[in-house]
PDB file of C-alpha atoms in Angstrom:
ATOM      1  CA  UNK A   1       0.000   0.000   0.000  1.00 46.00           C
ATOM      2  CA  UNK A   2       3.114   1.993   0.578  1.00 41.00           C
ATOM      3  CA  UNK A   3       4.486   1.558  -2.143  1.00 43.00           C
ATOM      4  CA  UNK A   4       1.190   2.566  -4.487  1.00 47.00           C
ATOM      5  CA  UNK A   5       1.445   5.682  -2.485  1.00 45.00           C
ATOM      6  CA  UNK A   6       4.136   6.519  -3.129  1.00 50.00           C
ATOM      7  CA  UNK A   7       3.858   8.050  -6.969  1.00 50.00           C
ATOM      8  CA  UNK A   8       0.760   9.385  -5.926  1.00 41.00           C
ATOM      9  CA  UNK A   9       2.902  12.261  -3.738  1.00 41.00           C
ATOM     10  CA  UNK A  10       5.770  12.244  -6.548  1.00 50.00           C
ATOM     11  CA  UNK A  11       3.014  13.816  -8.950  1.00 40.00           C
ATOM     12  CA  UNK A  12       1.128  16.030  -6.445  1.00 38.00           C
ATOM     13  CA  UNK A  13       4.776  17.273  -5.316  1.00 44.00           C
ATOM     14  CA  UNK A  14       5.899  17.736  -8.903  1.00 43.00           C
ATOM     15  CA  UNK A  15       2.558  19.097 -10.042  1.00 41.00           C
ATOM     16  CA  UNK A  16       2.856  21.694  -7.198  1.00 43.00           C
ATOM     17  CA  UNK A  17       6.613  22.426  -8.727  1.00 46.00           C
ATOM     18  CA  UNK A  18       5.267  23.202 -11.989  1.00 45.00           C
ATOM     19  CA  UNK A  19       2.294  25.809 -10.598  1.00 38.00           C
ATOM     20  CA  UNK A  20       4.989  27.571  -8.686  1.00 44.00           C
ATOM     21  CA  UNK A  21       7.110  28.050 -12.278  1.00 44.00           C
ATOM     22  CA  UNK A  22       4.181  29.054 -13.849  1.00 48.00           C
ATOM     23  CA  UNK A  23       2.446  31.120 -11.559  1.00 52.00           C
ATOM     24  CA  UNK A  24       3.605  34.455 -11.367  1.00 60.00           C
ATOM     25  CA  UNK A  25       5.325  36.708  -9.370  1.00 72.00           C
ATOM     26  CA  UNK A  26       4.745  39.906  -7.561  1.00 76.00           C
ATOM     27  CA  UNK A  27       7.144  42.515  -7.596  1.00 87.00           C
ATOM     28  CA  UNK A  28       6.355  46.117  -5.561  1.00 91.00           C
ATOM     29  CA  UNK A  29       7.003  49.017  -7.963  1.00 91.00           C
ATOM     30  CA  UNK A  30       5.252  51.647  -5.255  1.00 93.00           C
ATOM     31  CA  UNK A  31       4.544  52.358  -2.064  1.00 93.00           C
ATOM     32  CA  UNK A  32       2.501  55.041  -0.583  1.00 92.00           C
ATOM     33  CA  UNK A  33       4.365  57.822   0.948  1.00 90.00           C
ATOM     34  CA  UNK A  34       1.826  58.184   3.845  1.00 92.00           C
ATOM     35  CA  UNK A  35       0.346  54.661   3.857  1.00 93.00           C
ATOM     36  CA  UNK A  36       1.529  53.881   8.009  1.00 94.00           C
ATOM     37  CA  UNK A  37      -0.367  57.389   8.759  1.00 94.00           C
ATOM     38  CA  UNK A  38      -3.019  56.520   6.384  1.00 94.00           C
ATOM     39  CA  UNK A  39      -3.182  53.336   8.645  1.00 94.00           C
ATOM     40  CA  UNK A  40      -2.985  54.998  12.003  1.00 95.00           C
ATOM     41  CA  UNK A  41      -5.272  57.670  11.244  1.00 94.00           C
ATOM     42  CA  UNK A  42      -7.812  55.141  10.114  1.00 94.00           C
ATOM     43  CA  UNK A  43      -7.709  52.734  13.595  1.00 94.00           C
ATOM     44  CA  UNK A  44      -7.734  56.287  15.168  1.00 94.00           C
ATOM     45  CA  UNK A  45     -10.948  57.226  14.058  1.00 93.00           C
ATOM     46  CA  UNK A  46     -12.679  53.631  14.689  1.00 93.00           C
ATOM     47  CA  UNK A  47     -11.477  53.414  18.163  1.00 93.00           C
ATOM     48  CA  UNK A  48     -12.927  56.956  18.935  1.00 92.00           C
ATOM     49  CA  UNK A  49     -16.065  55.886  18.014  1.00 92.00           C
ATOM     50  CA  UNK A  50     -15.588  52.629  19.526  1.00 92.00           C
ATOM     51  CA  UNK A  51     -14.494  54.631  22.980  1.00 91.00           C
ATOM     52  CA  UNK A  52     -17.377  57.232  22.278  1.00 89.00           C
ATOM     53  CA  UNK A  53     -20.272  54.419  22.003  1.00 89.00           C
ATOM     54  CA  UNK A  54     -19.227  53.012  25.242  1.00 90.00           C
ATOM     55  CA  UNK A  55     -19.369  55.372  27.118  1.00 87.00           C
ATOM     56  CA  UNK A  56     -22.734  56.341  25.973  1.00 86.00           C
ATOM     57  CA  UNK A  57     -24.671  54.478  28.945  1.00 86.00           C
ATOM     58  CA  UNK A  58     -22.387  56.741  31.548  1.00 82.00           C
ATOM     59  CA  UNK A  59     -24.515  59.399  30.269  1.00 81.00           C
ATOM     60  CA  UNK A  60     -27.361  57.876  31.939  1.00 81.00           C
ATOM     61  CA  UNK A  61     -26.038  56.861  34.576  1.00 80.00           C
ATOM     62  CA  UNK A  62     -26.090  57.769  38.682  1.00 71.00           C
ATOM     63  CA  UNK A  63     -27.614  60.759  40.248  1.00 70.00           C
ATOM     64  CA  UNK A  64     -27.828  64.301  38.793  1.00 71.00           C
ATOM     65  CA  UNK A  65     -29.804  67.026  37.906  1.00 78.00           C
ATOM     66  CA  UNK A  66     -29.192  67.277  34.666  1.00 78.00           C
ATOM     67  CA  UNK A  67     -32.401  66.499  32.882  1.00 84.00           C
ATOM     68  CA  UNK A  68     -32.871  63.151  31.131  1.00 83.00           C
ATOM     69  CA  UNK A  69     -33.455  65.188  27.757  1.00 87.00           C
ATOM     70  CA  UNK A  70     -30.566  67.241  28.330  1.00 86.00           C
ATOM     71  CA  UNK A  71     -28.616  63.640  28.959  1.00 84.00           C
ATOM     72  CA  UNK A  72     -29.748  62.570  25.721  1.00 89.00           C
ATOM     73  CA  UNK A  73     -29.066  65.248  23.479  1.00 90.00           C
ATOM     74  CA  UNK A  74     -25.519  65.685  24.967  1.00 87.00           C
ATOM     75  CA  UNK A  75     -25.029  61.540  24.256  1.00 88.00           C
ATOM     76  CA  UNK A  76     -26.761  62.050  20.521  1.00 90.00           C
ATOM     77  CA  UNK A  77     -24.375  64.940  19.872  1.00 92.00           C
ATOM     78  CA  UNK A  78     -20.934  62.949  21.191  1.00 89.00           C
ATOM     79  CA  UNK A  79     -21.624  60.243  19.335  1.00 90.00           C
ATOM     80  CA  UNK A  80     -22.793  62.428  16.202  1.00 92.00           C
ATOM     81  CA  UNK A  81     -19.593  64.045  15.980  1.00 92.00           C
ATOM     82  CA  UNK A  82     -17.452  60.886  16.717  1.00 92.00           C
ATOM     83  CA  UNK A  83     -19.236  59.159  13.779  1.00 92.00           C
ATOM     84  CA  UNK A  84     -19.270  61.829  11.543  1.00 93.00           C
ATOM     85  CA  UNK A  85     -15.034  62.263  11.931  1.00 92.00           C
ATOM     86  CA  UNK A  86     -15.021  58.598  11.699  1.00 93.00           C
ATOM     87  CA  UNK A  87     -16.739  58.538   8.290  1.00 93.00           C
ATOM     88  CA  UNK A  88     -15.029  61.340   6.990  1.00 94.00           C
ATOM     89  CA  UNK A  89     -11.745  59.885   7.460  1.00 93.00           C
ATOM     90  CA  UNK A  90     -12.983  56.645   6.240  1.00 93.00           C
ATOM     91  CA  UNK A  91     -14.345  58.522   2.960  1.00 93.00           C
ATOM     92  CA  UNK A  92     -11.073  60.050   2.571  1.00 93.00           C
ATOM     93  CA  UNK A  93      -8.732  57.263   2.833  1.00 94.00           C
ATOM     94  CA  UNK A  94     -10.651  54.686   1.291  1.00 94.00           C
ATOM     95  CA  UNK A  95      -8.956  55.419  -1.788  1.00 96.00           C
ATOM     96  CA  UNK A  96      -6.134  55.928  -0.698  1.00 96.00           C
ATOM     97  CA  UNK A  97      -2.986  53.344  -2.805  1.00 96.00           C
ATOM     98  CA  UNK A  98      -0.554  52.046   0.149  1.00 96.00           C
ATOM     99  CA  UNK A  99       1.736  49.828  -2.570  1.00 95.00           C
ATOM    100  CA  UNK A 100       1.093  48.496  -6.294  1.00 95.00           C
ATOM    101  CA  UNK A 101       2.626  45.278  -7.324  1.00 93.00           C
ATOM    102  CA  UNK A 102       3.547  44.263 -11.059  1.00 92.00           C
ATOM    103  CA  UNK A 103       3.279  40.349 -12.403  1.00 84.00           C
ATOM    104  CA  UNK A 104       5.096  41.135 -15.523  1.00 83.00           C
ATOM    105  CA  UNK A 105       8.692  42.885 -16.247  1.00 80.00           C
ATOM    106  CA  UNK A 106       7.472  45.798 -18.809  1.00 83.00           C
ATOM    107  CA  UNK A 107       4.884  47.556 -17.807  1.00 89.00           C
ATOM    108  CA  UNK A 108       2.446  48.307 -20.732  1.00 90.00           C
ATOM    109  CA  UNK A 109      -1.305  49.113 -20.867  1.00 91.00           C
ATOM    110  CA  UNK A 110      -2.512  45.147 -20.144  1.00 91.00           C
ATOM    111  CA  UNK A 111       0.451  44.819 -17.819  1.00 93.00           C
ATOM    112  CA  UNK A 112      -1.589  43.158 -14.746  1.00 93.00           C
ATOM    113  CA  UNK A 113      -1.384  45.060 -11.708  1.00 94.00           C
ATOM    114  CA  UNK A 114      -2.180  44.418  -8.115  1.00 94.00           C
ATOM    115  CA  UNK A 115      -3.109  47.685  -6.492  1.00 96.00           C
ATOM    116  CA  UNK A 116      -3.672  47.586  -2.490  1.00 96.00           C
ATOM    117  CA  UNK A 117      -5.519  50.051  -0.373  1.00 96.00           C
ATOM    118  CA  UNK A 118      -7.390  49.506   3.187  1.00 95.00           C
ATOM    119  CA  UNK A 119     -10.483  48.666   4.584  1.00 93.00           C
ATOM    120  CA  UNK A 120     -12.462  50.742   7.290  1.00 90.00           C
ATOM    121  CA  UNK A 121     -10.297  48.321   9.733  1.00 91.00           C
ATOM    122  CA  UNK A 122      -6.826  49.200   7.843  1.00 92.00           C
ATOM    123  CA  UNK A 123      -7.092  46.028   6.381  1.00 93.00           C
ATOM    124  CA  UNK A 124      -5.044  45.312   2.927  1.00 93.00           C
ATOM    125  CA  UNK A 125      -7.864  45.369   0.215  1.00 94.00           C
ATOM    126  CA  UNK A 126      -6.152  44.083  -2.891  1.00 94.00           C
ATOM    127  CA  UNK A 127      -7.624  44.672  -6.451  1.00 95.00           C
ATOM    128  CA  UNK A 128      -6.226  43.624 -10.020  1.00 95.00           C
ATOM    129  CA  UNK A 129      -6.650  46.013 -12.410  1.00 95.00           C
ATOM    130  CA  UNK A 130      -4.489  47.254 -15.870  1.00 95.00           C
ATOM    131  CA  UNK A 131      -3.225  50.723 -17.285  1.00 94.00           C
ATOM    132  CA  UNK A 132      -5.722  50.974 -19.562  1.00 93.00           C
ATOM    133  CA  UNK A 133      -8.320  50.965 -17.648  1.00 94.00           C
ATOM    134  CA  UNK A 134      -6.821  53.528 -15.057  1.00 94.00           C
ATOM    135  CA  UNK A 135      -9.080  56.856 -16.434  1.00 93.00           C
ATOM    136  CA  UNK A 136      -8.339  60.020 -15.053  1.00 91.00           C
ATOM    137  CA  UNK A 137     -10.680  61.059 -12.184  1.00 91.00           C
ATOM    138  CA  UNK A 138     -12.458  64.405 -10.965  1.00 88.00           C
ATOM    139  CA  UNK A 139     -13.507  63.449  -7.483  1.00 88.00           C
ATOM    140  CA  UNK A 140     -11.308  64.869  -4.580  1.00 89.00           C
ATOM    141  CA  UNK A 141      -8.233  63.074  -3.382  1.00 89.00           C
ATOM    142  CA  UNK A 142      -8.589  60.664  -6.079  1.00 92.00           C
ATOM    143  CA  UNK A 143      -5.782  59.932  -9.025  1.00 92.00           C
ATOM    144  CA  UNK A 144      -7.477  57.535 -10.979  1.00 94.00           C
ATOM    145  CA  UNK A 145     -10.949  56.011 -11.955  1.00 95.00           C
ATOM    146  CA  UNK A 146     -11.168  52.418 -13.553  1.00 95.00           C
ATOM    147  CA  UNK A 147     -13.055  51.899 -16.459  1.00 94.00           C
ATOM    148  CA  UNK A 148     -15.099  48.615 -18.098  1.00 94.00           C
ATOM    149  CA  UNK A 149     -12.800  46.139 -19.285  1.00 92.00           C
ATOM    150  CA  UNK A 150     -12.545  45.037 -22.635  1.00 90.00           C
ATOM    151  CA  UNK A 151     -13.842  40.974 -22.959  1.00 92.00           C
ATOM    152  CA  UNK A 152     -10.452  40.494 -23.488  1.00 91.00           C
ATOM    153  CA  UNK A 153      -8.959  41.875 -20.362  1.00 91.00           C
ATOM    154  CA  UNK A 154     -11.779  40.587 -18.429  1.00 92.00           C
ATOM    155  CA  UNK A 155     -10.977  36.966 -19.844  1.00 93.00           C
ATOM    156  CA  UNK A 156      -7.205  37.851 -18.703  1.00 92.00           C
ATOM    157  CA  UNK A 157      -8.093  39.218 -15.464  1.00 92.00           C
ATOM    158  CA  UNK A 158     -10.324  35.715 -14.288  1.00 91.00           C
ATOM    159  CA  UNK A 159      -7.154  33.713 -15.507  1.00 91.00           C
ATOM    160  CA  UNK A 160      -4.218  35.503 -13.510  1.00 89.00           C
ATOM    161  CA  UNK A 161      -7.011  35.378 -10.724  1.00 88.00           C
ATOM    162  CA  UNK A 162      -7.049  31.715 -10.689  1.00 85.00           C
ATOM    163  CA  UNK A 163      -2.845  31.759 -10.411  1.00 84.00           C
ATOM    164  CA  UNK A 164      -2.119  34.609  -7.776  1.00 81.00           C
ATOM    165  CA  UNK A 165      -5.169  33.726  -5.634  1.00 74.00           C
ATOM    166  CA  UNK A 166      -3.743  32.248  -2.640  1.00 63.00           C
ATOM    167  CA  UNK A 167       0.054  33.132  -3.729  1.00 63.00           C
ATOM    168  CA  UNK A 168      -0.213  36.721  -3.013  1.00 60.00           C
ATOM    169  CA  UNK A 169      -3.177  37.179  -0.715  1.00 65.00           C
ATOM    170  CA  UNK A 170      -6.879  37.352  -1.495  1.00 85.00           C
ATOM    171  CA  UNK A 171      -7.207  39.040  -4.708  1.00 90.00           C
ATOM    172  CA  UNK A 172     -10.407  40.561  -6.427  1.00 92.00           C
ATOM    173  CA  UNK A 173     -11.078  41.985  -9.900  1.00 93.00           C
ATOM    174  CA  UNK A 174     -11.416  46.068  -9.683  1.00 93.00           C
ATOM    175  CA  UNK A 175     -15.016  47.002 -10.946  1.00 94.00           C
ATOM    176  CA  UNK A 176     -15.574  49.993 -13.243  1.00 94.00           C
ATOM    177  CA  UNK A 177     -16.030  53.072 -10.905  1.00 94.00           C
ATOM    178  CA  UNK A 178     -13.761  52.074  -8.497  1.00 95.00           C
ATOM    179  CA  UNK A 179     -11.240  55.025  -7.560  1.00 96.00           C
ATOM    180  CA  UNK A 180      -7.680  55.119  -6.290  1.00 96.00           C
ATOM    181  CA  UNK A 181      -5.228  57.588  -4.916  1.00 95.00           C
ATOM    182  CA  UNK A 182      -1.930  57.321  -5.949  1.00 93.00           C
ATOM    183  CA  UNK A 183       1.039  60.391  -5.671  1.00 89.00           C
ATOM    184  CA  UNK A 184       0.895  60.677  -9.349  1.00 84.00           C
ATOM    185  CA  UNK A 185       3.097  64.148  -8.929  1.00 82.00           C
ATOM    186  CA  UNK A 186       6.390  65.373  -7.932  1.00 77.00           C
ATOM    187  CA  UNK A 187       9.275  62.663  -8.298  1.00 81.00           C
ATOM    188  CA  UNK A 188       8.589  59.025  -9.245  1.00 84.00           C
ATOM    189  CA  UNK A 189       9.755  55.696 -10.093  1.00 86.00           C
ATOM    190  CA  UNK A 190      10.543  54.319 -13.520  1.00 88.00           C
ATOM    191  CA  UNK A 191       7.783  52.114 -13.149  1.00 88.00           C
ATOM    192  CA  UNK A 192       5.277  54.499 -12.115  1.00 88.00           C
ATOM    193  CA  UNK A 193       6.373  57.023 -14.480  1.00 89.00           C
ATOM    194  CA  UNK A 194       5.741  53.771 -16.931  1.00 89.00           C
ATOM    195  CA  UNK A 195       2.047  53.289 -15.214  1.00 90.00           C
ATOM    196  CA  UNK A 196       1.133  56.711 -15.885  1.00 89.00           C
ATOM    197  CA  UNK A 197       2.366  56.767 -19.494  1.00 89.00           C
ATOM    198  CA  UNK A 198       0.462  53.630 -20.540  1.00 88.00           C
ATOM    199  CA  UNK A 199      -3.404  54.813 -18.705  1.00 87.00           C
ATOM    200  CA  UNK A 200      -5.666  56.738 -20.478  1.00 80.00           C
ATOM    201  CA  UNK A 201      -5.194  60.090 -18.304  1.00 58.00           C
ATOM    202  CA  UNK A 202      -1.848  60.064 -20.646  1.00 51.00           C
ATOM    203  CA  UNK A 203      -3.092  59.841 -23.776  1.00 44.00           C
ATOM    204  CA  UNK A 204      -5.704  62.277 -23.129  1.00 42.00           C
ATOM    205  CA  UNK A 205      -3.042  65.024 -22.062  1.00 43.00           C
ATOM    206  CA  UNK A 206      -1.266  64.613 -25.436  1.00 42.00           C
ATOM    207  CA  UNK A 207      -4.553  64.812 -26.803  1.00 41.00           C
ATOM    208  CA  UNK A 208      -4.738  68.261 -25.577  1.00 41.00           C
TER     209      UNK A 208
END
């Protein structure tokens, strides 16, 4: 039984070998300047409003004469503020690109990248998404807006998806309207300056 077991694990091991060739690899080409105050800023805000909500019952709480309406108006307006500064940051950031990765050595408009920004938790969110689609944007504190892929990207997208999954942590397909913030100005890398040459928001400057 041992011994019919035996080439079994030989051609699991070896077909795990070959995925690893195949599949491939990420490479960071940029990292956000302000991505660990980003971060900070971000667990900030939800731990004031974590702090804020529990201490809403003190409000209520032992022996005064401050009236129960006056109690609850004062509670309301803490916890409206804390809220409000916690989705205002979270609006803000949310956009916000902390590093982009690159599974190919040239960059080029269908060069695949992996583009990472953070949850309401400062949590990596990671997102595939290519040059071309990357349309310039007119919302504030945003760099870029992606656009509807072609059937042929899409088809590309779902089969990179189904060889980084797992490899480079959980990795989803960017939908059209989703925005990112990336310092597209002031000194860059080659491979940004690359990025920004093969989008869209290039070729509609030289349009111009």
């Amino acid at each position: 039984m041992l011994l019919q077991t035996r080439p079994v694990f030989r051609v699991l091991a070896l077909s795990q070998r070959r995925f690893q060739s195949t599949a491939p690899r990420a490479r960071i080409i940029y990292e956000g300047g302000l991505s660990k105050a980003a971060k900070v800023m971000k667990l900030a805000s939800v731990a004031s409003l974590v702090g804020a909500s529990a201490a809403i019952p003190f409000f209520f709480l032992g022996d005064s004469d401050v009236p129960q309406a006056a109690r609850t108006i004062l509670a309301a307006t803490t916890l409206g503020m804390t809220g409000s500064s916690t989705a205002i940051v979270a609006w803000a950031l949310k956009p916000y690109v902390t590093a982009i990765r690159t599974l190919d050595d040239a960059i080029g408009p269908q060069t695949p990248l992996l583009v990472d920004t953070m949850t309401l938790l400062a949590q990596r969110r990671r997102r595939l998404v290519f040059p071309e689609q990357l349309a310039p944007a007119t919302l504030p504190l945003t760099s870029w807006m992606v656009r509807e892929p072609s059937d042929e990207l899409a088809a590309k997208a779902q089969e990179i998806l189904s060889l980084v999954n797992g490899r480079t942590g959980k990795v989803a397909v960017a939908r059209a309207g989703d925005v990112f913030y990336a310092h597209t100005q002031g000194e860059l890398g080659t491979e940004m300056q690359q990025i920004i040459a093969a989008s869209p928001c290039q070729h509609t400057q030289k349009a111009d």
